[in-house]
Amino acid sequence: MKTKFGFDIHDNRQIDLDLEDTRFADEVAVVVKSWKACMKCGACVGTCPVGKGVLNLTGINYQPALTTCLMCGKCLLVCPRGINTRHLILEVMNKYREYGKAV
Amino acid sequence: MMPREKPYIKSNRQEIPAFAGMTSDAQPVTGNRQPVTVRVAVVGGGPAGMAAVGALAAMHIGVDWYEKEDRVGGKLNNYHQLFPDRVPASEAFGQLVKGTYHNHIDRHLGKAITSVGVNAGRISLNGKDHKIGEADAVILATGFDFFDARHKEEFGYGIYKHVITSADLETVFADGDKLLNVNGSAPASVAFVHCVGSRDEQVGVSYCSRLCCITGIKQAIQIRREYRETRVYNFYIDMRAFGRGYEELYREAQENHGVRFIRGRVSEASEDEQGRIRVKAEDTLMSRPIKLTVDWLVLLIGMSPSCSAVLSGKGEREKSFTNAENPLTGSAVKGQPGVFLAGCCAGPMSIPESVASGRSAAVQAAEYLNKKNGNSE
Ligand SMILES: Cc1cc2nc3c(=O)[nH]c(=O)nc-3n(C[C@H](O)[C@H](O)[C@H](O)COP(=O)(O)OP(=O)(O)OC[C@H]3O[C@@H](n4cnc5c(N)ncnc54)[C@H](O)[C@@H]3O)c2cc1C
Ligand code: SF4
Ligand code: SF4
Ligand code: SF4
């Protein structure tokens, strides 16, 4: 956003762990336990035909990107931690619906 | 160990005769042969085995030394220079093997032990279909196997010519071969993939092989030393440079050699029309996907267990290293009194660690024999 003073105002880039709400993640992890084992290696993103991968899709802030997932399962084949990524993506979608958010 | 096949790399290797000291009549043997009452068998002739044999010899204990290949040295035979100090592998071999020339040592080359049986304090060592020998105590130093990179099909080892493993690259350096691109000139770029066959549930391996990070650093530097113009990239998940001088070598790779370290796992590799290798990954710190074309892709392969089969006598390969009964205090094998582990058959370790482990196993075997024969104080 451009202000009349000539400054740009951006969203706060800092991640404030003090205010973190993990309820959503915890609920998903009840169903797909292996999600917690993600080591953020990025292999799923590297292989994803739409450039997303589970890493980018399942954080609550990335919600709009969920619609671009093709459900191709390539991320499932490369994940070194053996996470059932397709199940995970579906579960995140389910949870969004439950929370009354558009997917 | 057989020289590994590298049909695509022009070899300058001269046929190296088996190490001259290895034939029984050519050794500078030291020590008087005294009547020895107990004998220890050491299985495996790598760094751990050589260290164990040397320590036993120094304690005047008789040793039967079994090695399945026609020369001792283990993996060391195919390495170039060792991290972190770039000591030539041949020099390390010379230092270790020196201690094994002793009158109390009987070498049995070309003898693979497939099972070990403990019976009333005597231990039998067996080959495929016959007994090979007997001993009062046994040190297993059967080392590790290189992870078979063909199991990670997405990286294309064995499919694309310009995808090689770190073990292949060691022999390229050791033989003085060139690592040229498809047009026969110096490579423009080379990439290393960390954690191939380690930390990967897709191939059923959960552990970290510990030494591939530092191997990747060492080899990246070596490429930059030989080809000043070549860009070198290391794709890692976590950098694990844990040993003496390792972190310093990591820094040296960045500062003095301009090696690029990228945090992100390579997800797949493919060959382009010219035979170069196209790599896909993500820079997880930048949150952006990466595309890169390289002349060579080097897979930093992990260590797979090799001796559980020997122990269990099943002849099957189990996907785990052999556990000591109490790893905190020693390397005795559970349920097999008189059997001790040395070196990488107990888990991934470096050469100095394997040597220390071999010497430690020798002391444990000596203590065990002392106690058994009522010599304990
Ligand atoms: C690519 C790569 C590079 C490395 N570079 C370095 C380095 O620069 N510096 C460093 O410190 N470490 C390095 N390491 C680690 C090093 O290879 C090990 O620490 C070392 O080889 C372990 O020694 P070992 O004696 O336990 O096993 P090995 O070297 O594997 O030796 C085992 C021996 O036992 C024999 N054997 C196996 N089974 C039997 C059987 N059933 N009967 C009879 N004999 C048998 C084998 O033929 C072999 O000779 C590297 C590892 C890799 C993968
Ligand atoms: S399943 Fe979705 S997130 Fe995974 S690789 Fe395919 S498109 Fe990308
Ligand atoms: S591949 Fe698996 S471990 Fe790696 S970032 Fe994606 S989900 Fe996490
Ligand atoms: S040492 Fe490095 S490359 Fe090897 S398994 Fe561990 S983290 Fe991966």
Coordinates of C-alpha atoms and ligand atoms in Angstrom, one line a residue:
Chain A
M1 CA 0.0 0.0 0.0
K2 CA 1.3 3.4 -0.9
T3 CA 0.8 6.2 1.6
K4 CA 0.9 9.8 0.8
F5 CA 4.2 10.1 2.8
G6 CA 5.9 7.9 0.2
F7 CA 6.3 4.9 2.6
D8 CA 5.3 1.4 1.8
I9 CA 3.3 -0.5 4.5
H10 CA 3.6 -4.3 4.4
D11 CA 2.2 -7.0 6.5
N12 CA 4.3 -7.8 9.5
R13 CA 6.9 -10.3 8.2
Q14 CA 7.8 -11.5 11.7
I15 CA 6.3 -14.7 12.9
D16 CA 5.0 -14.1 16.4
L17 CA 5.2 -17.4 18.1
D18 CA 3.8 -15.8 21.3
L19 CA 0.5 -15.4 19.6
E20 CA 0.6 -18.7 17.7
D21 CA -2.6 -20.7 17.6
T22 CA -1.8 -24.4 16.9
R23 CA -5.4 -25.7 17.3
F24 CA -5.9 -26.2 13.6
A25 CA -2.6 -28.0 13.1
D26 CA -3.2 -30.2 16.1
E27 CA -6.7 -31.2 14.9
V28 CA -5.3 -32.2 11.5
A29 CA -2.5 -34.1 13.1
V30 CA -5.0 -36.2 15.1
V31 CA -6.1 -37.6 11.8
V32 CA -2.8 -37.5 9.9
K33 CA -0.2 -38.1 12.6
S34 CA 2.8 -38.1 10.3
W35 CA 2.3 -34.4 9.5
K36 CA 4.2 -33.6 12.7
A37 CA 7.3 -35.4 11.2
C38 CA 7.7 -32.9 8.4
M39 CA 11.3 -31.7 8.4
K40 CA 10.6 -28.9 5.9
C41 CA 13.0 -30.3 3.4
G42 CA 11.1 -29.0 0.4
A43 CA 11.2 -32.1 -1.8
C44 CA 7.4 -31.9 -2.1
V45 CA 7.6 -28.4 -3.4
G46 CA 10.4 -29.2 -5.8
T47 CA 8.4 -32.0 -7.4
C48 CA 5.0 -30.3 -7.5
P49 CA 3.7 -29.7 -11.0
V50 CA 1.9 -26.5 -9.8
G51 CA 4.9 -25.4 -7.7
K52 CA 3.2 -25.8 -4.3
G53 CA 3.7 -29.1 -2.5
V54 CA 2.3 -29.9 0.9
L55 CA 4.8 -27.6 2.6
N56 CA 3.1 -24.6 1.0
L57 CA -0.4 -25.9 0.9
T58 CA -1.0 -26.9 4.5
G59 CA 0.0 -23.9 6.5
I60 CA -3.3 -22.2 7.4
N61 CA -2.1 -19.0 5.7
Y62 CA -1.8 -20.7 2.4
Q63 CA -5.4 -21.6 2.1
P64 CA -6.2 -20.2 -1.4
A65 CA -3.4 -22.3 -2.9
L66 CA -5.3 -25.5 -1.9
T67 CA -7.5 -25.1 -4.9
T68 CA -4.5 -25.4 -7.3
C69 CA -3.5 -28.9 -6.0
L70 CA -4.0 -31.5 -8.7
M71 CA -4.1 -34.4 -6.3
C72 CA -1.4 -36.0 -8.4
G73 CA 0.4 -37.5 -5.4
K74 CA 3.9 -36.7 -6.6
C75 CA 4.7 -35.2 -3.3
L76 CA 3.7 -38.5 -1.6
L77 CA 6.3 -40.3 -3.7
V78 CA 9.3 -38.1 -2.7
C79 CA 8.6 -37.3 0.9
P80 CA 11.6 -38.7 2.9
R81 CA 9.6 -38.7 6.1
G82 CA 7.0 -41.0 4.5
I83 CA 4.1 -38.5 5.1
N84 CA 0.8 -39.4 3.5
T85 CA 0.6 -36.1 1.8
R86 CA -2.5 -36.6 -0.2
H87 CA -4.4 -37.7 2.9
L88 CA -3.0 -34.6 4.6
I89 CA -4.1 -32.2 1.9
L90 CA -7.6 -33.8 1.9
E91 CA -7.8 -33.5 5.6
V92 CA -6.8 -29.9 5.6
M93 CA -9.5 -29.2 3.0
N94 CA -12.0 -31.0 5.3
K95 CA -11.0 -29.0 8.2
Y96 CA -11.3 -25.7 6.3
R97 CA -14.9 -26.7 5.4
E98 CA -15.6 -27.5 9.0
Y99 CA -14.3 -24.2 10.0
G100 CA -16.7 -22.7 7.4
K101 CA -14.0 -21.3 5.2
A102 CA -14.1 -21.5 1.5
V103 CA -11.5 -23.8 -0.2
Chain B
M1 CA 37.7 -54.9 -3.5
M2 CA 37.0 -54.8 -7.2
P3 CA 37.5 -51.5 -8.9
R4 CA 34.1 -50.1 -9.5
E5 CA 32.9 -50.0 -13.1
K6 CA 33.0 -46.5 -14.7
P7 CA 32.5 -47.2 -18.4
Y8 CA 31.8 -43.6 -19.2
I9 CA 34.9 -42.1 -17.5
K10 CA 38.2 -42.4 -19.3
S11 CA 40.5 -44.2 -17.0
N12 CA 44.2 -43.5 -16.4
R13 CA 44.4 -46.3 -13.8
Q14 CA 47.4 -48.4 -14.1
E15 CA 46.8 -52.0 -12.9
I16 CA 47.9 -51.8 -9.3
P17 CA 49.4 -55.0 -8.1
A18 CA 48.0 -56.3 -4.9
F19 CA 49.8 -54.6 -2.0
A20 CA 53.3 -56.1 -1.9
G21 CA 53.3 -56.6 1.8
M22 CA 50.2 -58.8 1.7
T23 CA 51.8 -62.0 0.5
S24 CA 52.8 -64.1 3.5
D25 CA 56.4 -64.4 2.5
A26 CA 57.1 -60.7 1.7
Q27 CA 56.2 -59.2 5.0
P28 CA 58.6 -57.5 7.3
V29 CA 57.4 -59.5 10.3
T30 CA 58.2 -58.4 13.8
G31 CA 57.9 -60.1 17.2
N32 CA 58.9 -63.6 18.2
R33 CA 56.3 -66.3 17.8
Q34 CA 55.6 -67.6 21.3
P35 CA 53.4 -70.5 22.1
V36 CA 50.1 -68.8 22.3
T37 CA 47.2 -70.5 24.1
V38 CA 44.3 -68.3 23.0
R39 CA 43.5 -67.0 19.6
V40 CA 41.2 -64.2 18.6
A41 CA 39.5 -64.1 15.2
V42 CA 39.1 -60.7 13.5
V43 CA 36.6 -60.7 10.6
G44 CA 37.1 -57.9 8.1
G45 CA 40.2 -56.1 7.0
G46 CA 39.1 -52.4 6.8
P47 CA 40.3 -49.7 9.1
A48 CA 38.5 -51.1 12.1
G49 CA 39.9 -54.6 11.5
M50 CA 43.4 -53.4 10.9
A51 CA 43.3 -51.4 14.1
A52 CA 42.0 -54.3 16.1
V53 CA 44.6 -56.7 14.7
G54 CA 47.4 -54.2 15.4
A55 CA 46.3 -53.8 19.0
L56 CA 46.0 -57.5 19.6
A57 CA 49.4 -58.0 18.0
A58 CA 50.9 -55.4 20.4
M59 CA 49.4 -57.4 23.3
H60 CA 51.0 -60.6 22.0
I61 CA 47.7 -62.2 21.4
G62 CA 47.4 -64.7 18.4
V63 CA 45.1 -63.6 15.7
D64 CA 43.4 -65.3 12.7
W65 CA 42.4 -62.5 10.4
Y66 CA 39.7 -63.1 7.8
E67 CA 39.1 -60.9 4.8
K68 CA 36.7 -61.8 2.0
E69 CA 38.6 -59.8 -0.7
D70 CA 42.1 -60.6 -1.8
R71 CA 43.6 -57.6 0.0
V72 CA 43.0 -55.8 3.2
G73 CA 42.2 -52.1 3.5
G74 CA 38.4 -52.1 3.1
K75 CA 36.9 -49.0 1.6
L76 CA 40.2 -47.2 2.1
N77 CA 41.6 -48.9 -1.0
N78 CA 39.3 -46.8 -3.2
Y79 CA 39.5 -43.4 -1.5
H80 CA 41.5 -40.4 -2.6
Q81 CA 42.1 -38.1 0.3
L82 CA 40.5 -38.2 3.8
F83 CA 38.6 -35.4 5.4
P84 CA 39.3 -33.1 7.2
D85 CA 43.0 -32.9 6.6
R86 CA 43.3 -34.3 3.1
V87 CA 45.6 -37.1 4.2
P88 CA 46.0 -39.4 1.2
A89 CA 44.1 -42.6 1.8
S90 CA 47.2 -44.7 0.8
E91 CA 49.1 -43.0 3.6
A92 CA 46.5 -43.8 6.2
F93 CA 46.4 -47.4 4.9
G94 CA 50.2 -47.6 5.3
Q95 CA 50.1 -46.4 8.9
L96 CA 47.3 -48.9 9.8
V97 CA 48.6 -51.9 8.0
K98 CA 52.1 -51.5 9.5
G99 CA 50.9 -52.6 12.9
T100 CA 49.5 -55.9 11.5
Y101 CA 52.9 -57.3 10.4
H102 CA 53.5 -59.5 13.4
N103 CA 54.4 -63.1 13.9
H104 CA 51.2 -63.8 15.8
I105 CA 49.0 -62.8 13.0
D106 CA 47.8 -65.3 10.4
R107 CA 46.0 -63.7 7.4
H108 CA 43.3 -65.6 5.6
L109 CA 42.5 -63.6 2.5
G110 CA 39.6 -64.4 0.2
K111 CA 37.7 -65.9 3.1
A112 CA 34.2 -64.7 3.7
I113 CA 32.7 -65.6 7.0
T114 CA 28.9 -66.1 6.8
S115 CA 28.1 -67.2 10.3
V116 CA 29.5 -67.4 13.8
G117 CA 28.5 -70.0 16.3
V118 CA 29.1 -69.8 20.0
N119 CA 29.4 -73.1 21.8
A120 CA 30.7 -73.7 25.3
G121 CA 33.2 -70.9 25.2
R122 CA 34.6 -71.9 21.7
I123 CA 33.5 -69.9 18.7
S124 CA 33.3 -71.4 15.3
L125 CA 33.6 -69.3 12.1
N126 CA 31.8 -70.7 9.1
G127 CA 31.9 -70.1 5.4
K128 CA 29.0 -70.8 3.0
D129 CA 29.0 -74.6 3.5
H130 CA 31.9 -75.5 5.7
K131 CA 33.6 -74.5 8.9
I132 CA 36.6 -72.1 8.3
G133 CA 38.1 -71.8 11.7
E134 CA 37.7 -71.6 15.5
A135 CA 38.6 -69.0 18.1
D136 CA 38.3 -68.1 21.7
A137 CA 36.9 -64.6 20.9
V138 CA 35.8 -62.9 17.8
I139 CA 35.9 -59.3 16.6
L140 CA 33.5 -58.5 13.9
A141 CA 34.7 -55.7 11.7
T142 CA 32.7 -56.3 8.6
G143 CA 32.1 -52.6 7.9
F144 CA 29.2 -51.3 5.8
D145 CA 27.9 -51.5 2.3
F146 CA 27.4 -48.5 0.1
F147 CA 23.7 -47.7 -0.3
D148 CA 22.6 -48.9 -3.7
A149 CA 21.5 -45.7 -5.3
R150 CA 19.4 -47.5 -8.0
H151 CA 16.7 -47.8 -5.3
K152 CA 16.2 -44.0 -5.6
E153 CA 15.0 -44.2 -9.2
E154 CA 14.0 -40.5 -9.3
F155 CA 17.7 -39.5 -9.2
G156 CA 18.5 -41.7 -12.2
Y157 CA 21.6 -43.6 -11.1
G158 CA 22.3 -46.4 -13.5
I159 CA 19.9 -44.7 -16.0
Y160 CA 21.6 -41.4 -16.8
K161 CA 25.3 -41.5 -17.6
H162 CA 26.1 -38.3 -15.7
V163 CA 24.6 -39.3 -12.4
I164 CA 27.3 -40.9 -10.2
T165 CA 27.7 -41.6 -6.5
S166 CA 30.2 -40.2 -4.0
A167 CA 31.9 -43.6 -3.9
D168 CA 32.3 -43.4 -7.7
L169 CA 33.7 -39.9 -7.4
E170 CA 36.3 -41.0 -4.8
T171 CA 37.6 -43.5 -7.3
V172 CA 37.6 -40.9 -10.1
F173 CA 39.8 -38.7 -7.9
A174 CA 41.9 -41.6 -6.6
D175 CA 42.6 -42.8 -10.2
G176 CA 43.4 -39.3 -11.4
D177 CA 40.5 -39.5 -13.9
K178 CA 38.9 -36.5 -15.4
L179 CA 35.3 -35.4 -14.7
L180 CA 34.6 -34.0 -18.1
N181 CA 31.3 -32.8 -19.5
V182 CA 29.5 -34.3 -22.6
N183 CA 31.7 -32.3 -24.9
G184 CA 34.9 -33.4 -23.3
S185 CA 35.8 -30.2 -21.6
A186 CA 35.7 -29.1 -17.9
P187 CA 32.3 -29.2 -16.4
A188 CA 30.4 -25.9 -16.1
S189 CA 28.5 -27.1 -13.0
V190 CA 28.2 -30.0 -10.6
A191 CA 25.6 -30.6 -8.0
F192 CA 25.7 -32.9 -4.9
V193 CA 22.6 -34.4 -3.4
H194 CA 22.8 -35.0 0.3
C195 CA 21.0 -37.8 2.2
V196 CA 20.7 -40.4 -0.6
G197 CA 19.7 -43.6 1.1
S198 CA 19.7 -42.0 4.6
R199 CA 16.9 -40.3 6.5
D200 CA 14.4 -41.6 3.9
E201 CA 11.4 -43.6 4.7
Q202 CA 10.9 -44.2 1.0
V203 CA 13.7 -46.7 1.2
G204 CA 13.1 -47.7 4.8
V205 CA 16.2 -46.0 6.2
S206 CA 15.5 -43.7 9.2
Y207 CA 19.1 -43.0 10.4
C208 CA 21.6 -40.4 9.3
S209 CA 24.8 -41.8 7.9
R210 CA 26.7 -39.0 9.6
L211 CA 29.6 -38.8 7.1
C212 CA 28.0 -37.9 3.8
C213 CA 27.7 -34.2 4.6
I214 CA 31.4 -33.9 5.2
T215 CA 32.1 -36.2 2.3
G216 CA 30.1 -33.8 0.1
I217 CA 32.0 -30.8 1.5
K218 CA 35.4 -32.6 0.8
Q219 CA 34.4 -33.6 -2.7
A220 CA 33.0 -30.2 -3.6
I221 CA 36.3 -28.6 -2.6
Q222 CA 38.2 -31.1 -4.6
I223 CA 36.2 -30.3 -7.7
R224 CA 36.8 -26.6 -7.2
R225 CA 40.5 -27.2 -6.8
E226 CA 40.7 -29.2 -10.0
Y227 CA 38.3 -27.0 -12.1
R228 CA 38.4 -23.4 -11.0
E229 CA 35.5 -22.3 -13.3
T230 CA 33.1 -25.0 -12.3
R231 CA 30.1 -24.0 -10.2
V232 CA 29.4 -26.4 -7.4
Y233 CA 26.1 -26.7 -5.5
N234 CA 25.3 -28.8 -2.5
F235 CA 21.6 -29.6 -1.8
Y236 CA 21.2 -30.5 1.8
I237 CA 18.3 -31.0 4.3
D238 CA 20.4 -30.3 7.4
M239 CA 24.2 -29.7 7.4
R240 CA 25.7 -32.2 9.9
A241 CA 29.4 -31.3 10.2
F242 CA 30.1 -32.8 13.6
G243 CA 33.7 -33.8 13.8
R244 CA 37.0 -32.2 14.5
G245 CA 37.8 -29.8 11.7
Y246 CA 34.5 -30.5 9.9
E247 CA 32.8 -27.1 10.5
E248 CA 36.0 -25.4 9.5
L249 CA 36.1 -27.3 6.2
Y250 CA 32.5 -26.3 5.6
R251 CA 33.4 -22.7 6.0
E252 CA 36.5 -23.1 3.8
A253 CA 34.3 -24.6 1.1
Q254 CA 32.1 -21.4 1.2
E255 CA 34.8 -18.8 1.7
N256 CA 37.8 -20.1 -0.3
H257 CA 36.1 -22.2 -2.9
G258 CA 32.7 -20.5 -3.5
V259 CA 30.7 -23.7 -3.1
R260 CA 27.0 -22.9 -2.9
F261 CA 25.0 -24.7 -0.2
I262 CA 21.3 -24.7 -0.8
R263 CA 18.8 -25.9 1.8
G264 CA 16.4 -28.1 0.0
R265 CA 16.1 -31.7 -1.0
V266 CA 16.4 -32.5 -4.7
S267 CA 13.1 -34.1 -5.7
E268 CA 14.0 -35.4 -9.1
A269 CA 16.6 -35.5 -11.9
S270 CA 16.2 -36.0 -15.6
E271 CA 18.4 -36.0 -18.6
D272 CA 18.1 -33.3 -21.3
E273 CA 18.8 -33.7 -25.0
Q274 CA 22.6 -33.1 -24.6
G275 CA 22.9 -35.6 -21.8
R276 CA 23.2 -33.0 -19.1
I277 CA 21.2 -33.4 -15.9
R278 CA 18.2 -31.3 -15.0
V279 CA 17.5 -31.0 -11.3
K280 CA 14.4 -29.9 -9.5
A281 CA 14.4 -28.8 -5.9
E282 CA 13.1 -26.1 -3.6
D283 CA 15.1 -23.5 -1.8
T284 CA 13.3 -23.8 1.4
L285 CA 14.9 -20.8 2.9
M286 CA 13.7 -18.6 0.0
S287 CA 10.4 -20.6 -0.3
R288 CA 10.9 -20.8 -4.1
P289 CA 11.3 -23.8 -6.4
I290 CA 14.6 -24.3 -8.2
K291 CA 15.6 -25.5 -11.6
L292 CA 19.2 -26.2 -12.4
T293 CA 21.1 -28.0 -15.2
V294 CA 24.4 -29.6 -14.3
D295 CA 27.1 -31.6 -16.1
W296 CA 27.4 -34.1 -13.2
L297 CA 25.0 -35.0 -10.4
V298 CA 26.7 -36.7 -7.5
L299 CA 24.6 -38.7 -5.0
L300 CA 26.0 -38.7 -1.5
I301 CA 25.1 -42.2 -0.7
G302 CA 24.6 -43.5 2.8
M303 CA 26.0 -46.5 4.6
S304 CA 24.0 -49.7 4.7
P305 CA 24.5 -52.4 7.3
S306 CA 26.6 -55.4 6.3
C307 CA 27.2 -57.7 9.2
S308 CA 23.9 -58.6 10.9
A309 CA 23.8 -61.4 8.4
V310 CA 27.1 -62.8 9.7
L311 CA 25.9 -62.6 13.3
S312 CA 22.5 -64.2 12.8
G313 CA 23.8 -66.8 10.5
K314 CA 20.8 -66.5 8.4
G315 CA 22.7 -65.1 5.5
E316 CA 19.9 -62.5 5.1
R317 CA 20.5 -58.8 5.0
E318 CA 18.7 -57.0 7.7
K319 CA 18.1 -53.3 7.5
S320 CA 19.8 -52.5 10.7
F321 CA 23.2 -52.2 12.2
T322 CA 24.1 -54.7 14.9
N323 CA 23.5 -53.4 18.4
A324 CA 26.0 -53.9 21.2
E325 CA 24.5 -55.3 24.4
N326 CA 25.4 -52.1 26.2
P327 CA 26.5 -49.5 23.7
L328 CA 27.2 -47.1 26.6
T329 CA 30.1 -49.1 27.9
G330 CA 31.3 -51.6 25.3
S331 CA 30.7 -53.4 22.1
A332 CA 29.9 -57.0 23.3
V333 CA 27.2 -58.6 21.3
K334 CA 24.1 -59.7 23.3
G335 CA 23.7 -63.5 23.7
Q336 CA 27.1 -64.2 22.0
P337 CA 29.7 -64.2 24.8
G338 CA 33.2 -63.5 23.3
V339 CA 31.9 -61.7 20.2
F340 CA 32.7 -57.9 19.9
L341 CA 31.9 -55.3 17.3
A342 CA 34.3 -52.9 15.7
G343 CA 33.9 -50.1 13.2
C344 CA 31.0 -49.5 10.9
C345 CA 29.2 -52.8 11.4
A346 CA 27.9 -51.1 14.6
G347 CA 26.8 -48.0 12.8
P348 CA 28.1 -45.2 10.6
M349 CA 31.4 -43.8 11.8
S350 CA 34.5 -42.1 10.4
I351 CA 37.9 -43.7 10.0
P352 CA 39.4 -42.4 13.2
E353 CA 36.3 -43.5 15.0
S354 CA 36.5 -46.9 13.4
V355 CA 40.1 -47.2 14.4
A356 CA 39.3 -46.2 18.0
S357 CA 36.5 -48.7 18.0
G358 CA 38.8 -51.5 16.6
R359 CA 41.4 -50.9 19.3
S360 CA 38.6 -50.7 22.0
A361 CA 37.2 -54.1 20.8
A362 CA 40.7 -55.6 21.0
V363 CA 41.0 -54.5 24.7
Q364 CA 37.5 -55.8 25.4
A365 CA 38.4 -59.2 23.8
A366 CA 41.6 -59.3 25.9
E367 CA 39.7 -58.6 29.1
Y368 CA 37.2 -61.2 28.3
L369 CA 39.9 -63.9 27.7
N370 CA 41.7 -62.9 30.9
K371 CA 38.6 -63.2 32.9
K372 CA 37.6 -66.5 31.2
N373 CA 41.0 -68.0 31.9
G374 CA 40.9 -67.0 35.5
N375 CA 43.6 -64.4 35.2
S376 CA 41.6 -61.6 36.6
E377 CA 42.9 -59.9 39.7
Ligands
LIG1 C1 32.0 -41.9 0.0 C2 32.6 -42.0 1.3 C3 33.8 -41.3 1.6 C4 34.4 -41.4 2.9 N1 35.5 -40.7 3.1 C5 36.0 -40.7 4.4 C6 37.1 -39.9 4.8 O1 37.6 -39.1 3.9 N2 37.6 -39.9 6.1 C7 37.0 -40.7 7.0 O2 37.4 -40.7 8.2 N3 36.0 -41.5 6.7 C8 35.5 -41.6 5.4 N4 34.4 -42.4 5.1 C9 34.0 -43.4 6.1 C10 34.9 -44.7 6.0 O3 34.6 -45.3 4.8 C11 34.6 -45.6 7.2 O4 34.8 -45.0 8.4 C12 35.5 -46.9 7.2 O5 35.6 -47.5 5.9 C13 35.0 -47.9 8.2 O6 35.9 -48.9 8.3 P1 35.4 -50.4 8.7 O7 36.7 -51.2 8.8 O8 34.5 -50.4 9.8 O9 34.6 -50.9 7.4 P2 35.1 -51.2 5.8 O10 36.0 -50.2 5.3 O11 33.7 -51.3 5.1 O12 35.8 -52.6 5.8 C14 35.2 -53.8 6.1 C15 36.0 -54.9 5.6 O13 35.4 -56.2 5.9 C16 35.4 -57.0 4.8 N5 34.2 -57.9 5.0 C17 32.9 -57.6 5.0 N6 32.2 -58.7 5.2 C18 33.0 -59.7 5.4 C19 32.8 -61.1 5.7 N7 31.6 -61.6 5.8 N8 33.9 -61.9 5.8 C20 35.1 -61.4 5.7 N9 35.4 -60.1 5.4 C21 34.3 -59.3 5.3 C22 35.2 -56.1 3.6 O14 35.7 -56.8 2.5 C23 36.1 -54.9 4.0 O15 37.5 -55.1 3.7 C24 33.8 -42.3 3.9 C25 32.6 -43.0 3.6 C26 32.0 -42.9 2.4 C27 30.7 -43.6 2.1
SF4_2 S1 -0.6 -33.7 -4.9 FE1 -0.9 -31.5 -5.0 S2 0.7 -30.6 -3.7 FE2 1.3 -32.8 -4.1 S3 2.6 -32.6 -5.9 FE3 0.5 -33.0 -6.7 S4 -0.3 -31.0 -7.1 FE4 1.5 -30.7 -5.8
SF4_3 S1 8.7 -33.7 1.4 FE1 7.7 -34.4 3.3 S2 9.2 -33.8 4.9 FE2 9.8 -32.7 3.1 S3 8.8 -30.7 3.3 FE3 7.4 -32.0 2.1 S4 6.0 -32.9 3.6 FE4 7.8 -32.1 4.8
SF4_4 S1 25.4 -36.8 7.2 FE1 24.3 -35.2 6.1 S2 24.0 -36.1 4.0 FE2 24.5 -37.8 5.4 S3 22.5 -38.6 6.1 FE3 23.3 -37.1 7.7 S4 22.3 -35.2 7.1 FE4 22.2 -36.5 5.3

